[in-house]
Amino acid sequence: MMKKPRVLSVSGVSGGGKTTTINHLIHRLDRAQALYFDDYDFENCPDICEWVEAGADYNAWVLSPFITDIQLLLKDQSLDYIVLDYPFAYLNDGVRDFIDLAFYVDTPLDIAMARRILRNEQKHAMHELQSDLKNYLARGRAAYLEMEKTVKVNSDVIIQGDLATDLIVDRIIEELRKYSV
């Protein structure tokens, strides 16, 4: 029988620490590889604010290249884990059946915003930062709240996102042990 890697999904709001957590996690797990949602260019990708305003249909996202890469990695018998840096947990029908365990990094919105500002401060001029913050207040915050309302409750494990990265990774590994019994 062919061994299949376990697929883990890590979700949370932008600036919530998903990518940092995953980068640390794949170095702590044996034979793990990550796929990062933000590395993909999806055709017909909805504007996030318009998508939320229209009711946040998670199947409006056609994730074919992401799904193809998951399928390819599932054939790799040298892997034990595929870790998805992926915002939707089980909510997109195309990805749902691949996920074995969905984690949600529950980061307070003020911390997530501060992280985004710090992450982007070298890339953006002050007027661009002000524009981003105005957009967040006018429309973007709704996308953050959508994540908390739907993705969080559709995840298997919710982890406190204001913990140190090593503690978040320890918690994920602890949960993996529980679910592998």
mmCIF file of C-alpha atoms in Angstrom:
data_model
loop_
_atom_site.group_PDB
_atom_site.id
_atom_site.type_symbol
_atom_site.label_atom_id
_atom_site.label_comp_id
_atom_site.label_asym_id
_atom_site.label_seq_id
_atom_site.Cartn_x
_atom_site.Cartn_y
_atom_site.Cartn_z
ATOM 1 C CA MET A 1 0.000 0.000 0.000
ATOM 2 C CA MET A 2 1.292 3.427 -0.946
ATOM 3 C CA LYS A 3 2.027 5.765 1.972
ATOM 4 C CA LYS A 4 0.249 9.113 1.661
ATOM 5 C CA PRO A 5 1.543 12.274 3.303
ATOM 6 C CA ARG A 6 -0.748 13.963 5.817
ATOM 7 C CA VAL A 7 -2.025 17.330 4.628
ATOM 8 C CA LEU A 8 -2.145 20.087 7.210
ATOM 9 C CA SER A 9 -3.803 23.426 6.592
ATOM 10 C CA VAL A 10 -2.759 26.514 8.543
ATOM 11 C CA SER A 11 -5.167 29.446 8.284
ATOM 12 C CA GLY A 12 -5.560 32.829 9.908
ATOM 13 C CA VAL A 13 -5.858 36.489 9.053
ATOM 14 C CA SER A 14 -3.231 38.367 7.063
ATOM 15 C CA GLY A 15 -0.406 39.192 9.468
ATOM 16 C CA GLY A 16 -1.562 36.416 11.771
ATOM 17 C CA GLY A 17 1.719 34.510 11.652
ATOM 18 C CA LYS A 18 0.809 31.649 9.296
ATOM 19 C CA THR A 19 3.884 31.814 7.087
ATOM 20 C CA THR A 20 6.326 32.259 9.961
ATOM 21 C CA THR A 21 4.693 29.361 11.801
ATOM 22 C CA ILE A 22 4.834 27.118 8.738
ATOM 23 C CA ASN A 23 8.463 27.969 8.032
ATOM 24 C CA HIS A 24 9.365 26.898 11.580
ATOM 25 C CA LEU A 25 7.052 23.878 11.504
ATOM 26 C CA ILE A 26 8.479 22.291 8.347
ATOM 27 C CA HIS A 27 11.938 22.402 9.931
ATOM 28 C CA ARG A 28 10.650 20.589 13.015
ATOM 29 C CA LEU A 29 8.698 17.899 11.187
ATOM 30 C CA ASP A 30 10.420 15.043 9.429
ATOM 31 C CA ARG A 31 9.946 15.014 5.663
ATOM 32 C CA ALA A 32 7.633 17.989 5.310
ATOM 33 C CA GLN A 33 7.051 20.403 2.458
ATOM 34 C CA ALA A 34 4.960 23.564 2.380
ATOM 35 C CA LEU A 35 2.774 25.138 -0.266
ATOM 36 C CA TYR A 36 2.081 28.854 0.089
ATOM 37 C CA PHE A 37 -1.253 30.166 -1.209
ATOM 38 C CA ASP A 38 0.242 33.614 -1.822
ATOM 39 C CA ASP A 39 2.783 32.129 -4.269
ATOM 40 C CA TYR A 40 0.012 31.383 -6.773
ATOM 41 C CA ASP A 41 -1.648 33.538 -9.394
ATOM 42 C CA PHE A 42 -5.217 32.316 -9.704
ATOM 43 C CA GLU A 43 -7.326 33.069 -12.770
ATOM 44 C CA ASN A 44 -10.478 35.047 -12.055
ATOM 45 C CA CYS A 45 -9.233 35.792 -8.545
ATOM 46 C CA PRO A 46 -11.896 37.874 -6.799
ATOM 47 C CA ASP A 47 -11.077 41.206 -5.158
ATOM 48 C CA ILE A 48 -11.144 40.248 -1.490
ATOM 49 C CA CYS A 49 -13.293 43.176 -0.354
ATOM 50 C CA GLU A 50 -15.823 42.728 -3.181
ATOM 51 C CA TRP A 51 -15.842 38.982 -2.515
ATOM 52 C CA VAL A 52 -16.714 39.504 1.166
ATOM 53 C CA GLU A 53 -19.329 42.139 0.302
ATOM 54 C CA ALA A 54 -20.935 39.662 -2.137
ATOM 55 C CA GLY A 55 -21.277 37.008 0.560
ATOM 56 C CA ALA A 56 -17.843 35.304 0.657
ATOM 57 C CA ASP A 57 -18.476 32.266 -1.552
ATOM 58 C CA TYR A 58 -15.334 30.205 -0.931
ATOM 59 C CA ASN A 59 -15.950 28.235 -4.113
ATOM 60 C CA ALA A 60 -15.665 31.404 -6.201
ATOM 61 C CA TRP A 61 -11.920 30.873 -5.873
ATOM 62 C CA VAL A 62 -10.785 28.522 -8.644
ATOM 63 C CA LEU A 63 -7.658 27.032 -7.098
ATOM 64 C CA SER A 64 -6.598 24.650 -9.887
ATOM 65 C CA PRO A 65 -2.804 25.282 -9.778
ATOM 66 C CA PHE A 66 -2.771 24.930 -5.978
ATOM 67 C CA ILE A 67 -4.804 21.716 -6.172
ATOM 68 C CA THR A 68 -2.512 20.324 -8.892
ATOM 69 C CA ASP A 69 0.524 20.895 -6.675
ATOM 70 C CA ILE A 70 -1.189 19.222 -3.703
ATOM 71 C CA GLN A 71 -1.971 16.209 -5.902
ATOM 72 C CA LEU A 72 1.639 16.027 -7.097
ATOM 73 C CA LEU A 73 3.016 16.156 -3.569
ATOM 74 C CA LEU A 74 0.577 13.483 -2.407
ATOM 75 C CA LYS A 75 2.358 11.080 -4.775
ATOM 76 C CA ASP A 76 5.729 11.811 -3.168
ATOM 77 C CA GLN A 77 6.355 8.859 -0.864
ATOM 78 C CA SER A 78 9.358 10.583 0.678
ATOM 79 C CA LEU A 79 7.032 13.080 2.405
ATOM 80 C CA ASP A 80 5.226 12.610 5.692
ATOM 81 C CA TYR A 81 3.565 16.029 5.697
ATOM 82 C CA ILE A 82 2.311 18.616 3.256
ATOM 83 C CA VAL A 83 1.682 21.898 5.054
ATOM 84 C CA LEU A 84 -0.619 24.381 3.357
ATOM 85 C CA ASP A 85 -0.323 28.098 4.056
ATOM 86 C CA TYR A 86 -3.920 28.436 3.003
ATOM 87 C CA PRO A 87 -6.630 30.847 4.142
ATOM 88 C CA PHE A 88 -9.826 28.798 3.808
ATOM 89 C CA ALA A 89 -9.505 25.607 5.914
ATOM 90 C CA TYR A 90 -12.262 23.231 4.683
ATOM 91 C CA LEU A 91 -14.416 25.893 3.008
ATOM 92 C CA ASN A 92 -13.323 25.490 -0.634
ATOM 93 C CA ASP A 93 -14.746 22.277 -2.163
ATOM 94 C CA GLY A 94 -11.707 21.797 -4.402
ATOM 95 C CA VAL A 95 -9.252 21.623 -1.497
ATOM 96 C CA ARG A 96 -11.442 20.308 1.348
ATOM 97 C CA ASP A 97 -10.990 16.581 0.742
ATOM 98 C CA PHE A 98 -7.203 16.806 0.691
ATOM 99 C CA ILE A 99 -6.921 18.261 4.201
ATOM 100 C CA ASP A 100 -6.380 15.863 7.080
ATOM 101 C CA LEU A 101 -6.155 18.478 9.811
ATOM 102 C CA ALA A 102 -6.930 22.218 9.722
ATOM 103 C CA PHE A 103 -5.308 24.650 12.151
ATOM 104 C CA TYR A 104 -6.363 28.250 12.684
ATOM 105 C CA VAL A 105 -3.864 30.693 14.150
ATOM 106 C CA ASP A 106 -6.151 33.036 16.092
ATOM 107 C CA THR A 107 -4.255 36.312 16.231
ATOM 108 C CA PRO A 108 -5.872 39.454 17.647
ATOM 109 C CA LEU A 109 -6.561 41.882 14.815
ATOM 110 C CA ASP A 110 -4.462 44.673 16.305
ATOM 111 C CA ILE A 111 -1.414 42.399 16.436
ATOM 112 C CA ALA A 112 -2.030 41.172 12.882
ATOM 113 C CA MET A 113 -2.286 44.754 11.628
ATOM 114 C CA ALA A 114 0.884 45.799 13.473
ATOM 115 C CA ARG A 115 2.730 42.841 11.919
ATOM 116 C CA ARG A 116 1.509 43.789 8.447
ATOM 117 C CA ILE A 117 2.652 47.365 8.912
ATOM 118 C CA LEU A 118 6.082 46.255 10.153
ATOM 119 C CA ARG A 119 6.403 43.680 7.361
ATOM 120 C CA ASN A 120 5.536 46.215 4.680
ATOM 121 C CA GLU A 121 7.134 49.363 6.121
ATOM 122 C CA GLN A 122 10.311 49.044 4.041
ATOM 123 C CA LYS A 123 8.350 48.399 0.858
ATOM 124 C CA HIS A 124 5.879 51.256 1.082
ATOM 125 C CA ALA A 125 6.076 54.992 1.441
ATOM 126 C CA MET A 126 4.072 56.655 4.217
ATOM 127 C CA HIS A 127 1.273 57.716 1.815
ATOM 128 C CA GLU A 128 0.867 54.075 0.696
ATOM 129 C CA LEU A 129 0.705 52.939 4.323
ATOM 130 C CA GLN A 130 -1.944 55.563 5.041
ATOM 131 C CA SER A 131 -3.896 54.396 1.998
ATOM 132 C CA ASP A 132 -3.698 50.770 3.172
ATOM 133 C CA LEU A 133 -4.941 51.728 6.630
ATOM 134 C CA LYS A 134 -7.819 53.782 5.195
ATOM 135 C CA ASN A 135 -8.784 50.809 3.009
ATOM 136 C CA TYR A 136 -8.654 48.518 6.040
ATOM 137 C CA LEU A 137 -10.968 50.786 7.992
ATOM 138 C CA ALA A 138 -13.364 51.364 5.081
ATOM 139 C CA ARG A 139 -13.597 47.830 3.651
ATOM 140 C CA GLY A 140 -10.726 45.493 4.515
ATOM 141 C CA ARG A 141 -11.610 44.843 8.129
ATOM 142 C CA ALA A 142 -14.686 42.957 6.924
ATOM 143 C CA ALA A 143 -12.384 40.356 5.325
ATOM 144 C CA TYR A 144 -10.588 39.858 8.641
ATOM 145 C CA LEU A 145 -13.899 39.464 10.445
ATOM 146 C CA GLU A 146 -15.067 37.005 7.770
ATOM 147 C CA MET A 147 -12.065 34.808 8.547
ATOM 148 C CA GLU A 148 -12.865 34.846 12.250
ATOM 149 C CA LYS A 149 -16.548 34.146 11.613
ATOM 150 C CA THR A 150 -16.212 31.272 9.131
ATOM 151 C CA VAL A 151 -12.693 29.861 8.736
ATOM 152 C CA LYS A 152 -11.945 29.778 12.456
ATOM 153 C CA VAL A 153 -15.050 27.724 13.287
ATOM 154 C CA ASN A 154 -14.388 25.388 10.358
ATOM 155 C CA SER A 155 -10.922 24.444 11.611
ATOM 156 C CA ASP A 156 -10.067 21.427 13.735
ATOM 157 C CA VAL A 157 -7.644 23.180 16.078
ATOM 158 C CA ILE A 158 -7.555 26.837 17.090
ATOM 159 C CA ILE A 159 -4.222 28.099 18.372
ATOM 160 C CA GLN A 160 -3.649 31.348 20.224
ATOM 161 C CA GLY A 161 -1.822 33.544 17.699
ATOM 162 C CA ASP A 162 -0.152 35.934 20.107
ATOM 163 C CA LEU A 163 2.106 33.200 21.469
ATOM 164 C CA ALA A 164 5.754 32.977 20.475
ATOM 165 C CA THR A 165 6.250 31.095 17.201
ATOM 166 C CA ASP A 166 8.030 28.191 18.923
ATOM 167 C CA LEU A 167 5.066 27.738 21.265
ATOM 168 C CA ILE A 168 2.616 27.770 18.355
ATOM 169 C CA VAL A 169 4.701 25.125 16.574
ATOM 170 C CA ASP A 170 4.915 23.066 19.791
ATOM 171 C CA ARG A 171 1.119 23.169 20.023
ATOM 172 C CA ILE A 172 0.711 22.041 16.408
ATOM 173 C CA ILE A 173 3.094 19.126 16.954
ATOM 174 C CA GLU A 174 1.254 18.211 20.159
ATOM 175 C CA GLU A 175 -2.044 18.181 18.257
ATOM 176 C CA LEU A 176 -0.519 16.084 15.464
ATOM 177 C CA ARG A 177 0.413 13.453 18.050
ATOM 178 C CA LYS A 178 -3.155 13.441 19.387
ATOM 179 C CA TYR A 179 -4.673 13.037 15.929
ATOM 180 C CA SER A 180 -2.257 10.314 14.835
ATOM 181 C CA VAL A 181 -3.302 7.915 17.612
#
